[in-house]
Amino acid sequence: QVQVVESGGGLVQAGGSLRLSCTASGSIVSIESMHWYREAPGKQRELVASIADDGTTKTADSDKGRFTISKDNAKNTVYLQMNSLKPEDTAVYYCKTIVVRDSGAKYQYWGQGTQVTVSS
């Protein structure tokens, strides 16, 4: 079994900052990549940022310069530092982890999500 748990969401005023964390645990041989998605009310879930096992990162164009993804390999944890938050960033933020299990097969696991609310 693999568990993925996010934390760090909350209510913040526009212009403020939050740091989200996501930790994967359980039967993990290695982590191929970790990703942050968000789902705003009435909208489809969208990719915010990704980080690969070699540290390569990708960030959505709309968030470049404001959001930074990073990871701590020793803790199987990925972070999303969000600065200059806007009301339109309000959403549930989800973490997805692609792991290699004992069998050598790759699986993706999602966390339960953490709410981020930005007030104007």
C-alpha positions as a printed NumPy array, in Angstrom:
array([[  0.   ,   0.   ,   0.   ],
       [  1.052,   3.57 ,  -0.672],
       [ -0.343,   6.589,   1.106],
       [ -0.155,  10.155,  -0.159],
       [ -0.972,  12.935,   2.266],
       [ -1.091,  16.654,   1.537],
       [ -1.002,  19.481,   4.045],
       [ -0.486,  23.213,   4.229],
       [ -3.661,  24.578,   2.715],
       [ -5.664,  27.314,   4.307],
       [ -7.149,  30.768,   3.999],
       [ -4.874,  33.595,   2.941],
       [ -5.337,  37.128,   1.672],
       [ -4.477,  38.059,  -1.881],
       [ -0.753,  38.678,  -2.199],
       [  0.042,  36.229,   0.559],
       [  1.949,  32.956,   0.498],
       [  1.397,  29.322,   1.382],
       [  3.582,  26.253,   1.237],
       [  1.935,  22.946,   0.499],
       [  3.534,  19.647,   1.416],
       [  2.874,  16.141,   0.145],
       [  4.421,  13.004,   1.571],
       [  4.279,   9.541,   0.07 ],
       [  4.778,   6.505,   2.292],
       [  4.38 ,   2.748,   2.203],
       [  5.655,   0.114,  -0.224],
       [  7.809,   2.383,  -2.337],
       [ 10.991,   1.304,  -4.081],
       [ 11.462,   4.651,  -5.761],
       [  9.5  ,   7.695,  -6.856],
       [  9.521,   8.533, -10.539],
       [  7.806,  11.894, -10.27 ],
       [  5.52 ,  13.999,  -8.119],
       [  2.929,  16.467,  -9.301],
       [  0.605,  19.159,  -8.   ],
       [ -2.827,  19.635,  -9.535],
       [ -5.651,  21.973,  -8.601],
       [ -9.361,  21.804,  -9.106],
       [-11.366,  25.001,  -8.8  ],
       [-15.159,  24.971,  -8.412],
       [-16.79 ,  24.239, -11.735],
       [-13.488,  23.663, -13.502],
       [-11.479,  20.655, -14.546],
       [ -8.513,  19.515, -12.573],
       [ -5.355,  21.037, -14.039],
       [ -1.654,  20.405, -13.661],
       [  0.174,  23.077, -11.694],
       [  3.717,  21.771, -11.405],
       [  5.774,  18.603, -11.693],
       [  9.146,  17.406, -10.494],
       [ 10.945,  14.343, -11.803],
       [ 13.335,  12.023, -10.012],
       [ 16.295,  13.885, -11.507],
       [ 14.962,  17.179, -10.18 ],
       [ 13.68 ,  18.5  , -13.486],
       [ 10.684,  20.74 , -12.898],
       [  7.806,  22.055, -14.947],
       [  5.362,  24.769, -13.925],
       [  2.187,  25.911, -15.635],
       [  2.697,  29.13 , -17.566],
       [  0.056,  30.894, -15.483],
       [  2.004,  30.145, -12.309],
       [  5.582,  30.665, -13.392],
       [  7.339,  33.222, -11.258],
       [  4.873,  32.713,  -8.399],
       [  4.897,  28.971,  -7.673],
       [  7.958,  26.821,  -7.04 ],
       [  8.003,  23.048,  -6.744],
       [ 10.765,  21.294,  -4.831],
       [ 11.311,  17.977,  -3.083],
       [ 13.121,  16.227,  -0.288],
       [ 14.08 ,  12.787,  -1.55 ],
       [ 14.951,  11.49 ,   1.891],
       [ 11.419,  12.256,   3.09 ],
       [  9.556,  11.318,  -0.123],
       [  8.066,  14.765,   0.139],
       [  7.252,  17.383,  -2.46 ],
       [  6.54 ,  21.022,  -1.722],
       [  4.719,  23.753,  -3.564],
       [  5.709,  27.248,  -2.508],
       [  2.983,  29.635,  -3.625],
       [  3.657,  33.369,  -3.526],
       [  1.668,  36.394,  -4.664],
       [ -1.531,  34.4  ,  -4.388],
       [ -4.6  ,  35.569,  -6.261],
       [ -8.282,  34.853,  -5.641],
       [ -8.3  ,  32.773,  -8.815],
       [ -5.793,  30.407,  -7.196],
       [ -8.602,  29.265,  -4.902],
       [ -8.999,  25.53 ,  -5.413],
       [ -8.445,  22.128,  -3.913],
       [ -4.831,  21.203,  -4.518],
       [ -4.026,  17.553,  -5.112],
       [ -0.75 ,  15.693,  -5.113],
       [ -0.099,  12.819,  -7.489],
       [  2.862,  10.531,  -7.048],
       [  4.144,   7.988,  -9.547],
       [  5.992,   5.283,  -7.696],
       [  7.832,   2.097,  -8.512],
       [  6.551,  -0.74 ,  -6.36 ],
       [  8.321,  -3.912,  -5.243],
       [  7.183,  -5.681,  -8.403],
       [  8.935,  -3.119, -10.56 ],
       [  5.639,  -1.838, -11.915],
       [  4.731,   1.846, -11.786],
       [  1.566,   3.107, -10.154],
       [  0.089,   6.524,  -9.588],
       [ -1.446,   7.554,  -6.284],
       [ -3.45 ,  10.619,  -5.401],
       [ -3.786,  12.415,  -2.107],
       [ -7.067,  13.543,  -0.638],
       [ -6.467,  17.2  ,  -1.483],
       [ -5.95 ,  20.338,   0.546],
       [ -8.116,  23.433,   0.244],
       [ -6.503,  26.744,  -0.638],
       [ -8.715,  29.805,  -0.379],
       [ -7.462,  33.249,  -1.355],
       [ -9.588,  36.192,  -0.276],
       [ -9.599,  39.507,  -2.116]])
